[in-house]
mmCIF file of C-alpha atoms in Angstrom:
data_model
loop_
_atom_site.group_PDB
_atom_site.id
_atom_site.type_symbol
_atom_site.label_atom_id
_atom_site.label_comp_id
_atom_site.label_asym_id
_atom_site.label_seq_id
_atom_site.Cartn_x
_atom_site.Cartn_y
_atom_site.Cartn_z
ATOM 1 C CA UNK A 1 1.233 -5.837 -0.935
ATOM 2 C CA UNK A 2 -1.525 -4.707 -3.309
ATOM 3 C CA UNK A 3 0.576 -2.615 -5.109
ATOM 4 C CA UNK A 4 -1.502 -0.130 -7.493
ATOM 5 C CA UNK A 5 1.246 1.824 -8.509
ATOM 6 C CA UNK A 6 -0.797 5.258 -9.828
ATOM 7 C CA UNK A 7 2.280 7.353 -10.082
ATOM 8 C CA UNK A 8 1.217 7.971 -13.759
ATOM 9 C CA UNK A 9 -1.994 9.254 -14.934
ATOM 10 C CA UNK A 10 -3.979 7.700 -18.205
ATOM 11 C CA UNK A 11 -7.554 10.010 -18.929
ATOM 12 C CA UNK A 12 -8.520 7.328 -21.194
ATOM 13 C CA UNK A 13 -8.861 4.696 -18.671
ATOM 14 C CA UNK A 14 -7.864 6.251 -15.435
ATOM 15 C CA UNK A 15 -6.752 2.980 -13.429
ATOM 16 C CA UNK A 16 -3.762 2.358 -16.149
ATOM 17 C CA UNK A 17 -0.422 3.726 -16.163
ATOM 18 C CA UNK A 18 0.419 5.506 -18.529
ATOM 19 C CA UNK A 19 0.359 9.330 -19.137
ATOM 20 C CA UNK A 20 -1.034 10.298 -22.617
ATOM 21 C CA UNK A 21 -2.009 13.822 -22.667
ATOM 22 C CA UNK A 22 -2.407 16.126 -20.026
ATOM 23 C CA UNK A 23 -5.968 17.764 -19.255
ATOM 24 C CA UNK A 24 -7.397 20.698 -20.881
ATOM 25 C CA UNK A 25 -6.523 23.733 -18.459
ATOM 26 C CA UNK A 26 -3.013 22.457 -16.753
ATOM 27 C CA UNK A 27 -2.531 21.718 -13.142
ATOM 28 C CA UNK A 28 0.613 23.822 -11.693
ATOM 29 C CA UNK A 29 -0.531 24.750 -8.220
ATOM 30 C CA UNK A 30 -2.010 22.874 -5.562
ATOM 31 C CA UNK A 31 -5.030 25.976 -6.102
ATOM 32 C CA UNK A 32 -5.849 24.731 -8.751
ATOM 33 C CA UNK A 33 -5.772 21.092 -8.217
ATOM 34 C CA UNK A 34 -7.983 21.545 -5.364
ATOM 35 C CA UNK A 35 -10.265 23.526 -7.478
ATOM 36 C CA UNK A 36 -10.551 20.995 -10.403
ATOM 37 C CA UNK A 37 -11.873 18.434 -8.075
ATOM 38 C CA UNK A 38 -14.788 19.851 -8.837
ATOM 39 C CA UNK A 39 -14.448 20.478 -12.314
ATOM 40 C CA UNK A 40 -17.290 19.525 -14.827
ATOM 41 C CA UNK A 41 -14.482 16.947 -16.920
ATOM 42 C CA UNK A 42 -14.394 13.586 -14.406
ATOM 43 C CA UNK A 43 -10.826 13.075 -16.112
ATOM 44 C CA UNK A 44 -9.923 16.588 -14.457
ATOM 45 C CA UNK A 45 -11.194 15.704 -11.773
ATOM 46 C CA UNK A 46 -9.242 12.400 -11.380
ATOM 47 C CA UNK A 47 -6.000 13.950 -12.621
ATOM 48 C CA UNK A 48 -6.342 16.507 -9.714
ATOM 49 C CA UNK A 49 -6.603 13.400 -7.198
ATOM 50 C CA UNK A 50 -3.441 12.024 -8.810
ATOM 51 C CA UNK A 51 -1.691 15.162 -8.576
ATOM 52 C CA UNK A 52 -2.443 16.329 -4.591
ATOM 53 C CA UNK A 53 -1.330 12.579 -3.635
ATOM 54 C CA UNK A 54 1.634 12.904 -5.559
ATOM 55 C CA UNK A 55 2.821 16.091 -4.565
ATOM 56 C CA UNK A 56 1.168 15.030 -1.220
ATOM 57 C CA UNK A 57 -0.157 18.699 -1.027
ATOM 58 C CA UNK A 58 -1.751 18.655 2.800
ATOM 59 C CA UNK A 59 -4.003 21.712 2.623
ATOM 60 C CA UNK A 60 -5.813 19.155 0.255
ATOM 61 C CA UNK A 61 -6.654 16.930 3.008
ATOM 62 C CA UNK A 62 -10.331 18.264 3.608
ATOM 63 C CA UNK A 63 -11.180 19.314 -0.036
ATOM 64 C CA UNK A 64 -9.875 14.971 -0.868
ATOM 65 C CA UNK A 65 -12.076 13.785 1.698
ATOM 66 C CA UNK A 66 -15.024 15.200 0.493
ATOM 67 C CA UNK A 67 -14.428 13.645 -3.095
ATOM 68 C CA UNK A 68 -14.481 10.251 -1.131
ATOM 69 C CA UNK A 69 -18.379 10.388 -1.438
ATOM 70 C CA UNK A 70 -18.121 11.415 -5.052
ATOM 71 C CA UNK A 71 -21.062 10.001 -7.219
ATOM 72 C CA UNK A 72 -20.684 12.047 -10.718
ATOM 73 C CA UNK A 73 -17.694 9.961 -11.938
ATOM 74 C CA UNK A 74 -19.190 5.910 -12.127
ATOM 75 C CA UNK A 75 -18.279 3.316 -14.173
ATOM 76 C CA UNK A 76 -20.640 0.949 -16.360
ATOM 77 C CA UNK A 77 -19.865 -1.642 -13.907
ATOM 78 C CA UNK A 78 -20.797 0.467 -10.847
ATOM 79 C CA UNK A 79 -17.175 1.741 -9.699
ATOM 80 C CA UNK A 80 -15.920 4.979 -8.714
ATOM 81 C CA UNK A 81 -12.682 5.532 -9.926
ATOM 82 C CA UNK A 82 -12.403 9.162 -8.391
ATOM 83 C CA UNK A 83 -12.877 7.578 -5.197
ATOM 84 C CA UNK A 84 -10.487 5.508 -5.495
ATOM 85 C CA UNK A 85 -7.726 7.548 -6.692
ATOM 86 C CA UNK A 86 -9.020 10.078 -3.767
ATOM 87 C CA UNK A 87 -8.295 7.204 -1.036
ATOM 88 C CA UNK A 88 -4.975 6.820 -2.725
ATOM 89 C CA UNK A 89 -3.635 10.212 -1.776
ATOM 90 C CA UNK A 90 -4.704 10.464 1.195
ATOM 91 C CA UNK A 91 -3.007 7.490 1.846
ATOM 92 C CA UNK A 92 0.040 9.256 0.217
ATOM 93 C CA UNK A 93 -1.083 11.944 2.645
ATOM 94 C CA UNK A 94 -0.884 10.135 5.291
ATOM 95 C CA UNK A 95 -2.776 12.692 7.183
ATOM 96 C CA UNK A 96 -4.571 11.446 10.670
ATOM 97 C CA UNK A 97 -7.197 14.329 9.461
ATOM 98 C CA UNK A 98 -8.615 11.689 7.024
ATOM 99 C CA UNK A 99 -8.954 9.090 9.118
ATOM 100 C CA UNK A 100 -12.539 9.329 9.866
ATOM 101 C CA UNK A 101 -13.834 10.206 6.403
ATOM 102 C CA UNK A 102 -12.409 7.075 5.874
ATOM 103 C CA UNK A 103 -13.441 4.825 8.065
ATOM 104 C CA UNK A 104 -16.648 6.071 6.970
ATOM 105 C CA UNK A 105 -16.228 5.279 3.805
ATOM 106 C CA UNK A 106 -15.173 1.663 4.375
ATOM 107 C CA UNK A 107 -18.957 0.939 3.949
ATOM 108 C CA UNK A 108 -19.138 1.298 0.333
ATOM 109 C CA UNK A 109 -19.995 -1.733 -0.901
ATOM 110 C CA UNK A 110 -20.751 -1.264 -4.482
ATOM 111 C CA UNK A 111 -17.192 -0.997 -5.247
ATOM 112 C CA UNK A 112 -14.711 -3.870 -3.087
ATOM 113 C CA UNK A 113 -11.486 -1.958 -5.317
ATOM 114 C CA UNK A 114 -12.562 1.268 -3.906
ATOM 115 C CA UNK A 115 -12.657 -0.390 -0.048
ATOM 116 C CA UNK A 116 -9.644 -2.180 -0.913
ATOM 117 C CA UNK A 117 -7.750 1.048 -1.742
ATOM 118 C CA UNK A 118 -9.251 2.532 1.764
ATOM 119 C CA UNK A 119 -7.886 -0.039 3.456
ATOM 120 C CA UNK A 120 -4.656 0.133 2.359
ATOM 121 C CA UNK A 121 -4.769 4.266 3.146
ATOM 122 C CA UNK A 122 -5.536 3.483 6.901
ATOM 123 C CA UNK A 123 -2.733 1.046 7.269
ATOM 124 C CA UNK A 124 -0.033 3.748 5.647
ATOM 125 C CA UNK A 125 -1.432 6.622 7.966
ATOM 126 C CA UNK A 126 -1.384 4.270 11.044
ATOM 127 C CA UNK A 127 -3.516 5.639 13.113
ATOM 128 C CA UNK A 128 -5.166 2.830 15.575
ATOM 129 C CA UNK A 129 -8.832 4.695 16.012
ATOM 130 C CA UNK A 130 -8.837 2.203 12.801
ATOM 131 C CA UNK A 131 -8.195 -1.362 14.484
ATOM 132 C CA UNK A 132 -11.661 -1.364 15.306
ATOM 133 C CA UNK A 133 -13.765 -0.943 12.667
ATOM 134 C CA UNK A 134 -11.081 -3.186 10.403
ATOM 135 C CA UNK A 135 -11.374 -5.813 13.059
ATOM 136 C CA UNK A 136 -15.274 -5.483 12.713
ATOM 137 C CA UNK A 137 -14.717 -6.161 8.991
ATOM 138 C CA UNK A 138 -12.316 -9.350 9.104
ATOM 139 C CA UNK A 139 -14.643 -10.402 11.668
ATOM 140 C CA UNK A 140 -17.953 -9.501 9.069
ATOM 141 C CA UNK A 141 -18.429 -12.865 7.525
ATOM 142 C CA UNK A 142 -18.651 -11.502 4.373
ATOM 143 C CA UNK A 143 -15.846 -11.635 1.828
ATOM 144 C CA UNK A 144 -13.304 -8.699 2.572
ATOM 145 C CA UNK A 145 -9.896 -7.966 0.070
ATOM 146 C CA UNK A 146 -8.084 -9.663 2.761
ATOM 147 C CA UNK A 147 -4.891 -8.932 1.680
ATOM 148 C CA UNK A 148 -4.575 -5.185 2.050
ATOM 149 C CA UNK A 149 -7.116 -6.236 5.426
ATOM 150 C CA UNK A 150 -3.988 -8.356 7.021
ATOM 151 C CA UNK A 151 -1.644 -5.959 6.131
ATOM 152 C CA UNK A 152 -2.887 -3.010 7.230
ATOM 153 C CA UNK A 153 -3.810 -5.012 10.852
ATOM 154 C CA UNK A 154 -0.287 -5.498 10.511
ATOM 155 C CA UNK A 155 0.615 -2.579 10.062
ATOM 156 C CA UNK A 156 -1.228 -0.843 12.834
ATOM 157 C CA UNK A 157 -0.161 -3.664 15.166
ATOM 158 C CA UNK A 158 -3.808 -4.644 16.091
ATOM 159 C CA UNK A 159 -2.405 -7.802 18.577
ATOM 160 C CA UNK A 160 -6.353 -8.854 18.638
ATOM 161 C CA UNK A 161 -6.465 -9.691 15.185
ATOM 162 C CA UNK A 162 -3.835 -12.576 15.826
ATOM 163 C CA UNK A 163 -6.680 -15.608 16.703
ATOM 164 C CA UNK A 164 -8.712 -14.407 13.074
ATOM 165 C CA UNK A 165 -5.691 -13.901 10.893
ATOM 166 C CA UNK A 166 -3.808 -17.661 11.630
ATOM 167 C CA UNK A 167 -6.310 -19.646 9.592
ATOM 168 C CA UNK A 168 -5.483 -17.210 6.485
ATOM 169 C CA UNK A 169 -1.940 -19.179 6.665
ATOM 170 C CA UNK A 170 -4.350 -22.171 4.647
ATOM 171 C CA UNK A 171 -5.910 -19.545 2.301
ATOM 172 C CA UNK A 172 -6.734 -20.616 -1.327
ATOM 173 C CA UNK A 173 -4.772 -17.833 -2.130
ATOM 174 C CA UNK A 174 -0.705 -17.425 -1.990
ATOM 175 C CA UNK A 175 -0.873 -13.769 -1.622
ATOM 176 C CA UNK A 176 -3.462 -13.918 1.522
ATOM 177 C CA UNK A 177 -0.712 -16.782 2.797
ATOM 178 C CA UNK A 178 1.715 -14.169 2.839
ATOM 179 C CA UNK A 179 -0.007 -11.066 4.218
ATOM 180 C CA UNK A 180 -1.342 -13.780 7.025
ATOM 181 C CA UNK A 181 2.726 -14.595 7.513
ATOM 182 C CA UNK A 182 4.050 -10.837 7.406
ATOM 183 C CA UNK A 183 0.927 -10.065 10.286
ATOM 184 C CA UNK A 184 1.734 -12.802 12.362
ATOM 185 C CA UNK A 185 5.741 -11.997 11.876
ATOM 186 C CA UNK A 186 5.265 -8.009 12.601
ATOM 187 C CA UNK A 187 3.131 -9.432 15.465
ATOM 188 C CA UNK A 188 5.304 -12.576 17.294
ATOM 189 C CA UNK A 189 8.939 -11.311 15.585
ATOM 190 C CA UNK A 190 9.401 -15.135 15.272
ATOM 191 C CA UNK A 191 11.443 -16.403 12.469
ATOM 192 C CA UNK A 192 9.141 -18.756 10.807
ATOM 193 C CA UNK A 193 6.751 -16.172 9.231
ATOM 194 C CA UNK A 194 9.885 -14.858 8.073
ATOM 195 C CA UNK A 195 11.002 -17.885 6.695
ATOM 196 C CA UNK A 196 7.137 -18.032 4.727
ATOM 197 C CA UNK A 197 7.715 -15.225 2.709
ATOM 198 C CA UNK A 198 11.246 -15.746 2.082
ATOM 199 C CA UNK A 199 10.072 -19.169 0.990
ATOM 200 C CA UNK A 200 7.999 -17.017 -2.426
ATOM 201 C CA UNK A 201 11.077 -15.513 -3.214
ATOM 202 C CA UNK A 202 12.039 -18.485 -5.422
ATOM 203 C CA UNK A 203 8.153 -19.357 -6.227
ATOM 204 C CA UNK A 204 7.464 -20.127 -10.227
ATOM 205 C CA UNK A 205 5.034 -17.340 -10.273
ATOM 206 C CA UNK A 206 7.163 -14.276 -10.897
ATOM 207 C CA UNK A 207 4.028 -12.324 -9.388
ATOM 208 C CA UNK A 208 4.514 -13.649 -6.262
ATOM 209 C CA UNK A 209 8.207 -13.576 -6.046
ATOM 210 C CA UNK A 210 7.293 -9.714 -6.232
ATOM 211 C CA UNK A 211 4.888 -9.785 -3.817
ATOM 212 C CA UNK A 212 6.741 -11.429 -1.402
ATOM 213 C CA UNK A 213 9.694 -8.875 -2.450
ATOM 214 C CA UNK A 214 7.382 -5.926 -1.178
ATOM 215 C CA UNK A 215 6.186 -8.095 1.902
ATOM 216 C CA UNK A 216 9.823 -8.408 3.169
ATOM 217 C CA UNK A 217 10.958 -4.740 1.962
ATOM 218 C CA UNK A 218 7.578 -3.854 4.795
ATOM 219 C CA UNK A 219 9.085 -5.807 7.470
ATOM 220 C CA UNK A 220 12.535 -4.386 7.364
ATOM 221 C CA UNK A 221 14.840 -7.113 8.455
ATOM 222 C CA UNK A 222 18.411 -7.820 7.661
ATOM 223 C CA UNK A 223 17.806 -11.111 7.663
ATOM 224 C CA UNK A 224 15.246 -10.733 4.519
ATOM 225 C CA UNK A 225 17.409 -7.730 3.065
ATOM 226 C CA UNK A 226 19.596 -10.903 2.298
ATOM 227 C CA UNK A 227 17.256 -13.226 0.951
ATOM 228 C CA UNK A 228 16.385 -10.460 -1.406
ATOM 229 C CA UNK A 229 19.498 -9.896 -2.873
ATOM 230 C CA UNK A 230 19.418 -13.927 -3.437
ATOM 231 C CA UNK A 231 15.893 -13.736 -4.985
ATOM 232 C CA UNK A 232 14.933 -14.168 -8.706
ATOM 233 C CA UNK A 233 13.860 -10.903 -9.141
ATOM 234 C CA UNK A 234 15.072 -7.646 -11.140
ATOM 235 C CA UNK A 235 18.014 -5.478 -8.894
ATOM 236 C CA UNK A 236 15.764 -2.041 -9.861
ATOM 237 C CA UNK A 237 13.181 -3.767 -7.520
ATOM 238 C CA UNK A 238 15.622 -5.131 -5.261
ATOM 239 C CA UNK A 239 16.779 -1.484 -4.703
ATOM 240 C CA UNK A 240 13.498 -0.439 -4.226
ATOM 241 C CA UNK A 241 12.496 -3.048 -1.061
ATOM 242 C CA UNK A 242 16.461 -2.645 0.597
ATOM 243 C CA UNK A 243 15.486 1.083 1.124
ATOM 244 C CA UNK A 244 12.059 0.226 2.144
ATOM 245 C CA UNK A 245 13.766 -1.750 4.559
ATOM 246 C CA UNK A 246 16.297 0.722 5.484
ATOM 247 C CA UNK A 247 14.121 3.320 6.106
ATOM 248 C CA UNK A 248 12.502 0.691 8.351
ATOM 249 C CA UNK A 249 15.356 0.203 10.403
ATOM 250 C CA UNK A 250 16.244 4.402 10.509
ATOM 251 C CA UNK A 251 12.445 4.677 11.566
ATOM 252 C CA UNK A 252 12.290 1.438 14.263
ATOM 253 C CA UNK A 253 13.155 1.638 18.313
ATOM 254 C CA UNK A 254 16.650 -0.216 17.551
ATOM 255 C CA UNK A 255 19.212 0.923 19.757
ATOM 256 C CA UNK A 256 21.878 3.327 17.766
ATOM 257 C CA UNK A 257 24.743 0.870 17.654
ATOM 258 C CA UNK A 258 21.891 -2.174 16.486
ATOM 259 C CA UNK A 259 20.742 1.218 13.441
ATOM 260 C CA UNK A 260 24.465 1.703 12.830
ATOM 261 C CA UNK A 261 25.618 -2.580 12.347
ATOM 262 C CA UNK A 262 22.236 -2.644 9.784
ATOM 263 C CA UNK A 263 22.620 0.610 8.304
ATOM 264 C CA UNK A 264 26.134 -0.271 7.073
ATOM 265 C CA UNK A 265 24.996 -3.811 5.874
ATOM 266 C CA UNK A 266 22.208 -2.100 4.289
ATOM 267 C CA UNK A 267 24.557 0.035 2.506
ATOM 268 C CA UNK A 268 26.826 -2.223 1.437
ATOM 269 C CA UNK A 269 24.067 -4.326 -0.435
ATOM 270 C CA UNK A 270 22.851 -1.574 -1.990
ATOM 271 C CA UNK A 271 26.686 -0.502 -3.276
ATOM 272 C CA UNK A 272 26.981 -4.491 -4.674
ATOM 273 C CA UNK A 273 23.108 -4.015 -6.044
ATOM 274 C CA UNK A 274 24.304 -0.643 -7.856
ATOM 275 C CA UNK A 275 27.492 -2.237 -9.408
ATOM 276 C CA UNK A 276 25.507 -4.499 -11.278
ATOM 277 C CA UNK A 277 23.046 -2.135 -12.423
#
């Protein structure tokens, strides 16, 4: 549950979350945004990538893919802010045509944060050709953004990763443990893995409670919805994740009767939460 919310934009610090000023040339159409990806000003380029992702402009896919190789915008620490924002945008587009370029971008060793966002984007797009390269990263023996990697393997339903993922249930990071439990639940449907995530809803660390709510939202299980309602997290966060569970149920291959029962329960939960807001 690496959830970098880049719904807003700060030209002074592109990877932070507040809109302060708008770029010099207003980006009001897909055409100006695509053209702005090649602007002289790196902050305008960054804003253009953010805008294209936010508005899910499919015609921008090829132009965004080209910017995954960008070398012009580099921080003192050696990171590539534009590449990161482009990868986020491609994850929002969920366009299968971006997959080869994203797989290629996994080779970037200078910026681990960039690799993490690329992995997340591949998980969101959900194309099975990403399974092998992601498995290779997990087997590489070199440190990786494990949380994002294990989650993406779960989203892609890569069963072969199971023996590699199981040891991560004992990882130093509780976030990584949670990602492993989420993967194992998605692959096996065994309730013990769901329980493992539900326990974290009452963790003393609010950040872990928050992450667990997102993990359960991604799983899309009614039991998870009932656990989220009881959790010590804010109502707006509860609503967001109940809505994600509802979407998962509607997209699933459950029978119509099961879907109907599940959606009824979820709508009742949503109504109760709205009354409390």
